Amino acid sequence: MEIQVLKKIKQQGNRLTKPRKLISEIFTKVKYPLTAQEIQSLLKNENINIDLTSVYRTINLLVSAGLIDKIDWGDGRKRYEIVRSEKHHHHLVCDNCGTVENIVFKDEQWLIDRIKKKIKFQIKRHSLEFFGLCQKCH
Amino acid sequence: MEIQVLKKIKQQGNRLTKPRKLISEIFTKVKYPLTAQEIQSLLKNENINIDLTSVYRTINLLVSAGLIDKIDWGDGRKRYEIVRSEKHHHHLVCDNCGTVENIVFKDEQWLIDRIKKKIKFQIKRHSLEFFGLCQKCH
DNA sequence: CTCTATGCAAATAATTTGCAAGCAC
DNA sequence: GTGCTTGCAAATTATTTGCATAGAG
């Protein structure tokens, strides 16, 4: 998986630099949406210092390459998550403790296809996020 | 509709000031999600000058009162739209021209209820937005 | 008249841009 | 070696906060 990301960066004519490798690795390891700051902190925990600017620039590169998806929770920070083609999922975000669970809908594609047939609008992306309380915080 | 909003502002012990009346009126008139800046501009078009700070503060008041909903399109700006209980809907946002169409799902509540039964997570809110190209921009 | 709400200025936060120096190829 | 990338500083954009004054009740 990780190797695929690095391969794709090169394929698109971009250089494989240390920040790009390290940030890609973070995305392959962490399974919930990350902000630029969180990526920088995770790297700092491993004693790696990458400038925030480079984090932002790498994020933009990975988005353009279609390797990560933007996830928005409406709190003024942009979050990004690796694209795992096998597992298109959505998130259950706990208002209290902030933990994130993933949720997969069996009929989602069927539903989207049905919507597409009904409307004249050409849907390219959609965003579906759930907020509430996780089991622990009930 | 507009009167209901003003009534509710007072009911909650808040004063009915000019900025609050004018901003509530904008929300009742405009049927797509607005940013703070857009609200200020719309008022400026009518030769009314309201400080951006007051727009933000009024937005927060209306959100707390449950009169407007936050809509997030992941572009770094928060948008707000009046709550119309009769018409729970989602948006089709055109990537090209920015126009917004509303979309209503007949089975949405049924779907949400079914999800709720399957999971241990207590869903309170959800956000569902579609992006793509409108009929004109195809 | 009292106390909340406003406007203005300044602070904070997230993200972007310009540019000289570093490093991938 | 060449030119894309990085790090640092500064700029930009969105939003929030402090405070004196205006105005709703």
mmCIF file of C-alpha atoms (C1' of nucleotides) in Angstrom:
data_model
loop_
_atom_site.group_PDB
_atom_site.id
_atom_site.type_symbol
_atom_site.label_atom_id
_atom_site.label_comp_id
_atom_site.label_asym_id
_atom_site.label_seq_id
_atom_site.Cartn_x
_atom_site.Cartn_y
_atom_site.Cartn_z
ATOM 1 C CA MET A 1 0.000 0.000 0.000
ATOM 2 C CA GLU A 2 2.662 2.448 1.052
ATOM 3 C CA ILE A 3 4.810 1.500 -1.878
ATOM 4 C CA GLN A 4 1.911 2.183 -4.224
ATOM 5 C CA VAL A 5 1.687 5.722 -2.887
ATOM 6 C CA LEU A 6 5.385 6.364 -3.389
ATOM 7 C CA LYS A 7 5.234 4.831 -6.840
ATOM 8 C CA LYS A 8 2.380 7.070 -7.838
ATOM 9 C CA ILE A 9 4.189 10.179 -6.633
ATOM 10 C CA LYS A 10 7.080 9.348 -8.944
ATOM 11 C CA GLN A 11 4.832 8.322 -11.828
ATOM 12 C CA GLN A 12 3.380 11.790 -11.837
ATOM 13 C CA GLY A 13 6.825 13.294 -12.271
ATOM 14 C CA ASN A 14 7.416 14.360 -8.674
ATOM 15 C CA ARG A 15 10.590 13.775 -6.699
ATOM 16 C CA LEU A 16 10.598 11.320 -3.871
ATOM 17 C CA THR A 17 11.849 13.463 -1.007
ATOM 18 C CA LYS A 18 12.123 12.710 2.674
ATOM 19 C CA PRO A 19 9.085 14.783 3.711
ATOM 20 C CA ARG A 20 6.967 13.143 1.020
ATOM 21 C CA LYS A 21 8.018 9.648 2.025
ATOM 22 C CA LEU A 22 7.498 10.286 5.734
ATOM 23 C CA ILE A 23 4.122 11.949 5.329
ATOM 24 C CA SER A 24 2.914 9.192 3.011
ATOM 25 C CA GLU A 25 4.011 6.680 5.614
ATOM 26 C CA ILE A 26 1.998 8.476 8.306
ATOM 27 C CA PHE A 27 -1.076 8.261 6.082
ATOM 28 C CA THR A 28 -0.616 4.545 5.551
ATOM 29 C CA LYS A 29 -0.196 3.937 9.277
ATOM 30 C CA VAL A 30 -2.976 6.105 10.698
ATOM 31 C CA LYS A 31 -6.524 5.022 9.940
ATOM 32 C CA TYR A 32 -8.432 8.187 10.807
ATOM 33 C CA PRO A 33 -8.505 11.655 9.201
ATOM 34 C CA LEU A 34 -5.533 13.861 10.084
ATOM 35 C CA THR A 35 -4.976 17.623 10.119
ATOM 36 C CA ALA A 36 -1.710 19.166 8.921
ATOM 37 C CA GLN A 37 -0.757 19.910 12.524
ATOM 38 C CA GLU A 38 -1.454 16.339 13.607
ATOM 39 C CA ILE A 39 0.791 15.012 10.872
ATOM 40 C CA GLN A 40 3.578 17.322 11.990
ATOM 41 C CA SER A 41 3.121 16.259 15.639
ATOM 42 C CA LEU A 42 3.141 12.573 14.797
ATOM 43 C CA LEU A 43 6.431 13.071 12.998
ATOM 44 C CA LYS A 44 7.830 15.147 15.870
ATOM 45 C CA ASN A 45 7.065 12.204 18.178
ATOM 46 C CA GLU A 46 9.543 10.222 16.116
ATOM 47 C CA ASN A 47 12.053 13.074 16.371
ATOM 48 C CA ILE A 48 11.476 14.088 12.789
ATOM 49 C CA ASN A 49 11.034 17.798 12.128
ATOM 50 C CA ILE A 50 9.127 18.714 8.994
ATOM 51 C CA ASP A 51 8.019 22.267 8.422
ATOM 52 C CA LEU A 52 4.230 22.792 8.457
ATOM 53 C CA THR A 53 4.510 24.404 5.043
ATOM 54 C CA SER A 54 5.907 21.186 3.651
ATOM 55 C CA VAL A 55 3.138 19.216 5.286
ATOM 56 C CA TYR A 56 0.570 21.425 3.568
ATOM 57 C CA ARG A 57 2.372 21.179 0.255
ATOM 58 C CA THR A 58 2.658 17.414 0.452
ATOM 59 C CA ILE A 59 -1.003 17.133 1.373
ATOM 60 C CA ASN A 60 -1.925 19.135 -1.712
ATOM 61 C CA LEU A 61 0.294 16.915 -3.827
ATOM 62 C CA LEU A 62 -1.327 13.771 -2.484
ATOM 63 C CA VAL A 63 -4.815 15.184 -3.002
ATOM 64 C CA SER A 64 -3.992 16.070 -6.624
ATOM 65 C CA ALA A 65 -2.615 12.592 -7.115
ATOM 66 C CA GLY A 66 -5.870 11.160 -5.784
ATOM 67 C CA LEU A 67 -4.010 9.369 -3.003
ATOM 68 C CA ILE A 68 -5.726 11.044 -0.055
ATOM 69 C CA ASP A 69 -9.261 12.372 0.438
ATOM 70 C CA LYS A 70 -10.348 15.523 2.203
ATOM 71 C CA ILE A 71 -12.681 14.914 5.122
ATOM 72 C CA ASP A 72 -14.456 17.869 6.670
ATOM 73 C CA TRP A 73 -15.999 17.979 10.106
ATOM 74 C CA GLY A 74 -16.901 21.655 10.060
ATOM 75 C CA ASP A 75 -14.541 22.708 12.817
ATOM 76 C CA GLY A 76 -12.388 24.921 10.627
ATOM 77 C CA ARG A 77 -9.629 22.401 10.094
ATOM 78 C CA LYS A 78 -9.142 20.322 7.004
ATOM 79 C CA ARG A 79 -8.458 16.639 7.537
ATOM 80 C CA TYR A 80 -7.091 14.060 5.145
ATOM 81 C CA GLU A 81 -7.176 10.307 4.974
ATOM 82 C CA ILE A 82 -5.572 7.808 2.652
ATOM 83 C CA VAL A 83 -7.793 6.475 -0.120
ATOM 84 C CA ARG A 84 -8.341 2.758 0.383
ATOM 85 C CA SER A 85 -10.217 1.618 -2.681
ATOM 86 C CA GLU A 86 -11.338 -1.592 -0.978
ATOM 87 C CA LYS A 87 -12.920 0.242 1.885
ATOM 88 C CA HIS A 88 -15.008 3.262 1.007
ATOM 89 C CA HIS A 89 -16.314 4.260 4.408
ATOM 90 C CA HIS A 90 -17.673 7.110 6.457
ATOM 91 C CA HIS A 91 -16.996 8.282 9.994
ATOM 92 C CA LEU A 92 -18.794 8.320 13.294
ATOM 93 C CA VAL A 93 -17.178 11.171 15.243
ATOM 94 C CA CYS A 94 -17.741 11.367 18.995
ATOM 95 C CA ASP A 95 -18.607 14.909 20.129
ATOM 96 C CA ASN A 96 -17.316 14.109 23.584
ATOM 97 C CA CYS A 97 -14.042 12.211 23.291
ATOM 98 C CA GLY A 98 -13.282 12.785 19.632
ATOM 99 C CA THR A 99 -12.743 9.149 18.753
ATOM 100 C CA VAL A 100 -13.551 8.098 15.238
ATOM 101 C CA GLU A 101 -15.223 4.882 14.132
ATOM 102 C CA ASN A 102 -15.510 3.880 10.527
ATOM 103 C CA ILE A 103 -18.778 2.763 9.029
ATOM 104 C CA VAL A 104 -19.415 1.007 5.733
ATOM 105 C CA PHE A 105 -22.778 0.915 3.949
ATOM 106 C CA LYS A 106 -23.520 -2.124 1.905
ATOM 107 C CA ASP A 107 -26.090 -0.332 -0.266
ATOM 108 C CA GLU A 108 -24.275 2.936 -0.593
ATOM 109 C CA GLN A 109 -23.262 2.609 -4.213
ATOM 110 C CA TRP A 110 -26.730 1.426 -5.142
ATOM 111 C CA LEU A 111 -28.192 4.444 -3.372
ATOM 112 C CA ILE A 112 -25.845 6.901 -5.061
ATOM 113 C CA ASP A 113 -26.549 5.335 -8.448
ATOM 114 C CA ARG A 114 -30.257 5.667 -7.857
ATOM 115 C CA ILE A 115 -29.860 9.347 -6.974
ATOM 116 C CA LYS A 116 -27.724 9.918 -10.049
ATOM 117 C CA LYS A 117 -30.461 8.556 -12.279
ATOM 118 C CA LYS A 118 -33.072 10.839 -10.788
ATOM 119 C CA ILE A 119 -31.210 14.146 -11.142
ATOM 120 C CA LYS A 120 -29.622 16.134 -13.928
ATOM 121 C CA PHE A 121 -26.713 17.072 -11.709
ATOM 122 C CA GLN A 122 -23.497 15.134 -12.328
ATOM 123 C CA ILE A 123 -22.292 13.967 -8.909
ATOM 124 C CA LYS A 124 -18.526 13.562 -8.661
ATOM 125 C CA ARG A 125 -17.969 13.401 -4.911
ATOM 126 C CA HIS A 126 -20.018 13.294 -1.782
ATOM 127 C CA SER A 127 -19.299 13.804 1.849
ATOM 128 C CA LEU A 128 -21.181 11.958 4.579
ATOM 129 C CA GLU A 129 -20.174 12.290 8.193
ATOM 130 C CA PHE A 130 -21.972 11.377 11.408
ATOM 131 C CA PHE A 131 -21.615 13.082 14.771
ATOM 132 C CA GLY A 132 -22.860 12.055 18.199
ATOM 133 C CA LEU A 133 -21.707 9.982 21.149
ATOM 134 C CA CYS A 134 -19.678 6.812 21.068
ATOM 135 C CA GLN A 135 -20.530 3.809 23.212
ATOM 136 C CA LYS A 136 -18.200 4.879 26.035
ATOM 137 C CA CYS A 137 -19.573 8.430 26.174
ATOM 138 C CA HIS A 138 -23.280 7.548 26.061
ATOM 139 C CA MET B 1 -41.318 32.208 9.300
ATOM 140 C CA GLU B 2 -39.273 35.319 9.861
ATOM 141 C CA ILE B 3 -41.473 36.299 12.791
ATOM 142 C CA GLN B 4 -40.899 32.900 14.371
ATOM 143 C CA VAL B 5 -37.154 33.475 14.325
ATOM 144 C CA LEU B 6 -37.460 36.888 15.972
ATOM 145 C CA LYS B 7 -39.876 35.487 18.520
ATOM 146 C CA LYS B 8 -37.486 32.728 19.439
ATOM 147 C CA ILE B 9 -34.603 35.159 19.870
ATOM 148 C CA LYS B 10 -36.640 37.083 22.437
ATOM 149 C CA GLN B 11 -37.984 33.954 24.102
ATOM 150 C CA GLN B 12 -34.427 32.969 24.913
ATOM 151 C CA GLY B 13 -33.879 36.269 26.726
ATOM 152 C CA ASN B 14 -31.963 38.056 23.990
ATOM 153 C CA ARG B 15 -32.607 41.596 22.837
ATOM 154 C CA LEU B 16 -34.093 42.198 19.443
ATOM 155 C CA THR B 17 -31.514 44.511 17.915
ATOM 156 C CA LYS B 18 -31.191 45.878 14.401
ATOM 157 C CA PRO B 19 -28.330 43.554 13.387
ATOM 158 C CA ARG B 20 -30.201 40.522 14.706
ATOM 159 C CA LYS B 21 -33.383 41.439 12.876
ATOM 160 C CA LEU B 22 -31.593 42.185 9.619
ATOM 161 C CA ILE B 23 -29.451 39.057 9.666
ATOM 162 C CA SER B 24 -32.456 36.869 10.508
ATOM 163 C CA GLU B 25 -34.268 38.442 7.595
ATOM 164 C CA ILE B 26 -31.394 37.596 5.241
ATOM 165 C CA PHE B 27 -31.584 33.971 6.376
ATOM 166 C CA THR B 28 -35.314 33.817 5.712
ATOM 167 C CA LYS B 29 -34.881 35.325 2.261
ATOM 168 C CA VAL B 30 -31.851 33.406 0.986
ATOM 169 C CA LYS B 31 -32.337 29.715 0.357
ATOM 170 C CA TYR B 32 -28.729 28.543 0.164
ATOM 171 C CA PRO B 33 -25.946 28.342 2.781
ATOM 172 C CA LEU B 34 -24.259 31.682 3.508
ATOM 173 C CA THR B 35 -20.853 32.643 4.903
ATOM 174 C CA ALA B 36 -20.453 35.510 7.356
ATOM 175 C CA GLN B 37 -18.905 37.628 4.611
ATOM 176 C CA GLU B 38 -21.762 36.922 2.239
ATOM 177 C CA ILE B 39 -24.285 38.031 4.839
ATOM 178 C CA GLN B 40 -22.384 41.267 5.352
ATOM 179 C CA SER B 41 -22.214 41.858 1.575
ATOM 180 C CA LEU B 42 -25.909 41.206 1.077
ATOM 181 C CA LEU B 43 -26.653 43.801 3.737
ATOM 182 C CA LYS B 44 -24.168 46.245 2.229
ATOM 183 C CA ASN B 45 -26.079 45.926 -1.060
ATOM 184 C CA GLU B 46 -29.049 47.383 0.776
ATOM 185 C CA ASN B 47 -26.839 50.152 2.169
ATOM 186 C CA ILE B 48 -26.819 48.595 5.604
ATOM 187 C CA ASN B 49 -23.451 48.380 7.342
ATOM 188 C CA ILE B 50 -23.109 45.705 9.992
ATOM 189 C CA ASP B 51 -19.732 44.875 11.428
ATOM 190 C CA LEU B 52 -18.434 41.392 10.578
ATOM 191 C CA THR B 53 -17.980 40.741 14.294
ATOM 192 C CA SER B 54 -21.688 41.251 14.809
ATOM 193 C CA VAL B 55 -22.466 38.948 11.943
ATOM 194 C CA TYR B 56 -20.365 36.232 13.572
ATOM 195 C CA ARG B 57 -21.942 36.848 16.962
ATOM 196 C CA THR B 58 -25.452 36.765 15.553
ATOM 197 C CA ILE B 59 -24.676 33.555 13.663
ATOM 198 C CA ASN B 60 -23.529 31.946 16.905
ATOM 199 C CA LEU B 61 -26.684 33.123 18.638
ATOM 200 C CA LEU B 62 -28.876 31.665 15.928
ATOM 201 C CA VAL B 63 -26.984 28.375 15.965
ATOM 202 C CA SER B 64 -27.378 28.112 19.760
ATOM 203 C CA ALA B 65 -31.060 28.866 19.381
ATOM 204 C CA GLY B 66 -31.311 26.056 16.844
ATOM 205 C CA LEU B 67 -32.559 28.469 14.198
ATOM 206 C CA ILE B 68 -29.778 27.966 11.665
ATOM 207 C CA ASP B 69 -27.647 24.945 10.738
ATOM 208 C CA LYS B 70 -23.973 24.837 9.921
ATOM 209 C CA ILE B 71 -23.177 23.500 6.456
ATOM 210 C CA ASP B 72 -19.597 22.714 5.592
ATOM 211 C CA TRP B 73 -18.191 22.341 2.116
ATOM 212 C CA GLY B 74 -14.591 21.938 3.173
ATOM 213 C CA ASP B 75 -13.328 25.152 1.614
ATOM 214 C CA GLY B 76 -12.321 26.745 4.896
ATOM 215 C CA ARG B 77 -15.428 28.853 5.296
ATOM 216 C CA LYS B 78 -18.361 28.046 7.505
ATOM 217 C CA ARG B 79 -21.786 28.437 5.974
ATOM 218 C CA TYR B 80 -25.165 28.657 7.620
ATOM 219 C CA GLU B 81 -28.703 28.094 6.486
ATOM 220 C CA ILE B 82 -32.050 28.596 8.151
ATOM 221 C CA VAL B 83 -33.632 25.470 9.612
ATOM 222 C CA ARG B 84 -36.819 24.661 7.743
ATOM 223 C CA SER B 85 -38.374 21.792 9.623
ATOM 224 C CA GLU B 86 -40.658 20.946 6.703
ATOM 225 C CA LYS B 87 -37.799 20.534 4.312
ATOM 226 C CA HIS B 88 -34.799 18.597 5.568
ATOM 227 C CA HIS B 89 -32.610 18.600 2.492
ATOM 228 C CA HIS B 90 -29.052 18.310 1.251
ATOM 229 C CA HIS B 91 -27.096 20.221 -1.346
ATOM 230 C CA LEU B 92 -25.730 19.640 -4.807
ATOM 231 C CA VAL B 93 -22.866 22.108 -5.164
ATOM 232 C CA CYS B 94 -21.490 22.847 -8.627
ATOM 233 C CA ASP B 95 -17.680 22.809 -8.681
ATOM 234 C CA ASN B 96 -17.693 25.063 -11.707
ATOM 235 C CA CYS B 97 -20.249 27.830 -11.197
ATOM 236 C CA GLY B 98 -20.916 27.398 -7.490
ATOM 237 C CA THR B 99 -24.686 27.204 -7.792
ATOM 238 C CA VAL B 100 -26.514 25.166 -5.214
ATOM 239 C CA GLU B 101 -29.467 22.871 -5.749
ATOM 240 C CA ASN B 102 -31.367 21.301 -2.926
ATOM 241 C CA ILE B 103 -32.149 17.618 -2.844
ATOM 242 C CA VAL B 104 -34.599 15.733 -0.639
ATOM 243 C CA PHE B 105 -34.453 11.987 0.006
ATOM 244 C CA LYS B 106 -37.713 10.240 0.620
ATOM 245 C CA ASP B 107 -36.088 7.323 2.451
ATOM 246 C CA GLU B 108 -33.524 9.299 4.358
ATOM 247 C CA GLN B 109 -35.061 8.962 7.796
ATOM 248 C CA TRP B 110 -35.698 5.280 7.256
ATOM 249 C CA LEU B 111 -32.061 4.847 6.253
ATOM 250 C CA ILE B 112 -30.740 6.745 9.269
ATOM 251 C CA ASP B 113 -33.005 4.763 11.574
ATOM 252 C CA ARG B 114 -31.747 1.534 10.110
ATOM 253 C CA ILE B 115 -28.137 2.611 10.633
ATOM 254 C CA LYS B 116 -28.912 3.628 14.203
ATOM 255 C CA LYS B 117 -30.244 0.161 14.966
ATOM 256 C CA LYS B 118 -27.132 -1.521 13.638
ATOM 257 C CA ILE B 119 -24.533 0.461 15.581
ATOM 258 C CA LYS B 120 -23.770 1.209 19.217
ATOM 259 C CA PHE B 121 -22.908 4.800 18.358
ATOM 260 C CA GLN B 122 -25.581 7.373 19.190
ATOM 261 C CA ILE B 123 -25.968 9.529 16.083
ATOM 262 C CA LYS B 124 -27.098 13.094 16.776
ATOM 263 C CA ARG B 125 -26.311 14.874 13.533
ATOM 264 C CA HIS B 126 -25.110 13.986 10.093
ATOM 265 C CA SER B 127 -23.782 15.953 7.196
ATOM 266 C CA LEU B 128 -24.330 14.919 3.599
ATOM 267 C CA GLU B 129 -23.192 17.104 0.729
ATOM 268 C CA PHE B 130 -22.741 16.377 -2.968
ATOM 269 C CA PHE B 131 -20.276 18.024 -5.323
ATOM 270 C CA GLY B 132 -19.990 17.857 -9.088
ATOM 271 C CA LEU B 133 -21.321 19.681 -12.126
ATOM 272 C CA CYS B 134 -24.746 21.208 -12.571
ATOM 273 C CA GLN B 135 -26.752 20.776 -15.751
ATOM 274 C CA LYS B 136 -25.444 24.023 -17.276
ATOM 275 C CA CYS B 137 -21.798 23.184 -16.595
ATOM 276 C CA HIS B 138 -21.864 19.570 -17.829
ATOM 277 C "C1'" DC C 1 -31.655 53.695 34.035
ATOM 278 C "C1'" DT C 2 -29.534 49.204 33.615
ATOM 279 C "C1'" DC C 3 -27.211 45.885 31.411
ATOM 280 C "C1'" DT C 4 -26.761 43.593 27.034
ATOM 281 C "C1'" DA C 5 -25.068 44.100 22.297
ATOM 282 C "C1'" DT C 6 -22.425 46.671 18.982
ATOM 283 C "C1'" DG C 7 -18.326 48.523 16.555
ATOM 284 C "C1'" DC C 8 -13.635 48.948 16.318
ATOM 285 C "C1'" DA C 9 -9.026 47.293 17.150
ATOM 286 C "C1'" DA C 10 -6.209 43.779 18.133
ATOM 287 C "C1'" DA C 11 -5.445 38.789 18.809
ATOM 288 C "C1'" DT C 12 -5.609 34.048 17.292
ATOM 289 C "C1'" DA C 13 -5.681 30.209 14.041
ATOM 290 C "C1'" DA C 14 -5.332 27.904 9.674
ATOM 291 C "C1'" DT C 15 -3.329 28.100 5.420
ATOM 292 C "C1'" DT C 16 -0.672 30.189 1.509
ATOM 293 C "C1'" DT C 17 3.114 32.595 -0.816
ATOM 294 C "C1'" DG C 18 7.992 34.426 -1.842
ATOM 295 C "C1'" DC C 19 12.525 33.400 -1.929
ATOM 296 C "C1'" DA C 20 17.252 31.680 -1.061
ATOM 297 C "C1'" DA C 21 19.461 27.414 -0.240
ATOM 298 C "C1'" DG C 22 19.313 22.100 -0.365
ATOM 299 C "C1'" DC C 23 18.946 17.878 -2.491
ATOM 300 C "C1'" DA C 24 16.821 14.318 -5.918
ATOM 301 C "C1'" DC C 25 17.823 12.626 -10.204
ATOM 302 C "C1'" DG D 1 24.774 20.338 -12.594
ATOM 303 C "C1'" DT D 2 19.791 21.586 -13.113
ATOM 304 C "C1'" DG D 3 15.656 22.577 -11.423
ATOM 305 C "C1'" DC D 4 12.199 20.894 -8.286
ATOM 306 C "C1'" DT D 5 11.568 21.104 -3.038
ATOM 307 C "C1'" DT D 6 12.310 22.583 1.346
ATOM 308 C "C1'" DG D 7 12.463 25.694 5.391
ATOM 309 C "C1'" DC D 8 11.836 30.074 7.124
ATOM 310 C "C1'" DA D 9 9.551 34.489 7.203
ATOM 311 C "C1'" DA D 10 5.927 37.090 5.970
ATOM 312 C "C1'" DA D 11 1.288 37.514 3.977
ATOM 313 C "C1'" DT D 12 -3.455 36.234 3.710
ATOM 314 C "C1'" DT D 13 -7.964 34.654 5.242
ATOM 315 C "C1'" DA D 14 -11.363 33.283 8.635
ATOM 316 C "C1'" DT D 15 -12.794 33.850 13.108
ATOM 317 C "C1'" DT D 16 -12.553 35.356 18.050
ATOM 318 C "C1'" DT D 17 -11.793 38.440 21.978
ATOM 319 C "C1'" DG D 18 -11.379 42.913 24.808
ATOM 320 C "C1'" DC D 19 -13.298 47.047 25.776
ATOM 321 C "C1'" DA D 20 -15.644 51.508 25.655
ATOM 322 C "C1'" DT D 21 -19.951 53.183 24.100
ATOM 323 C "C1'" DA D 22 -24.695 52.814 22.074
ATOM 324 C "C1'" DG D 23 -29.213 51.403 22.596
ATOM 325 C "C1'" DA D 24 -33.127 47.818 23.943
ATOM 326 C "C1'" DG D 25 -36.293 47.023 27.508
#
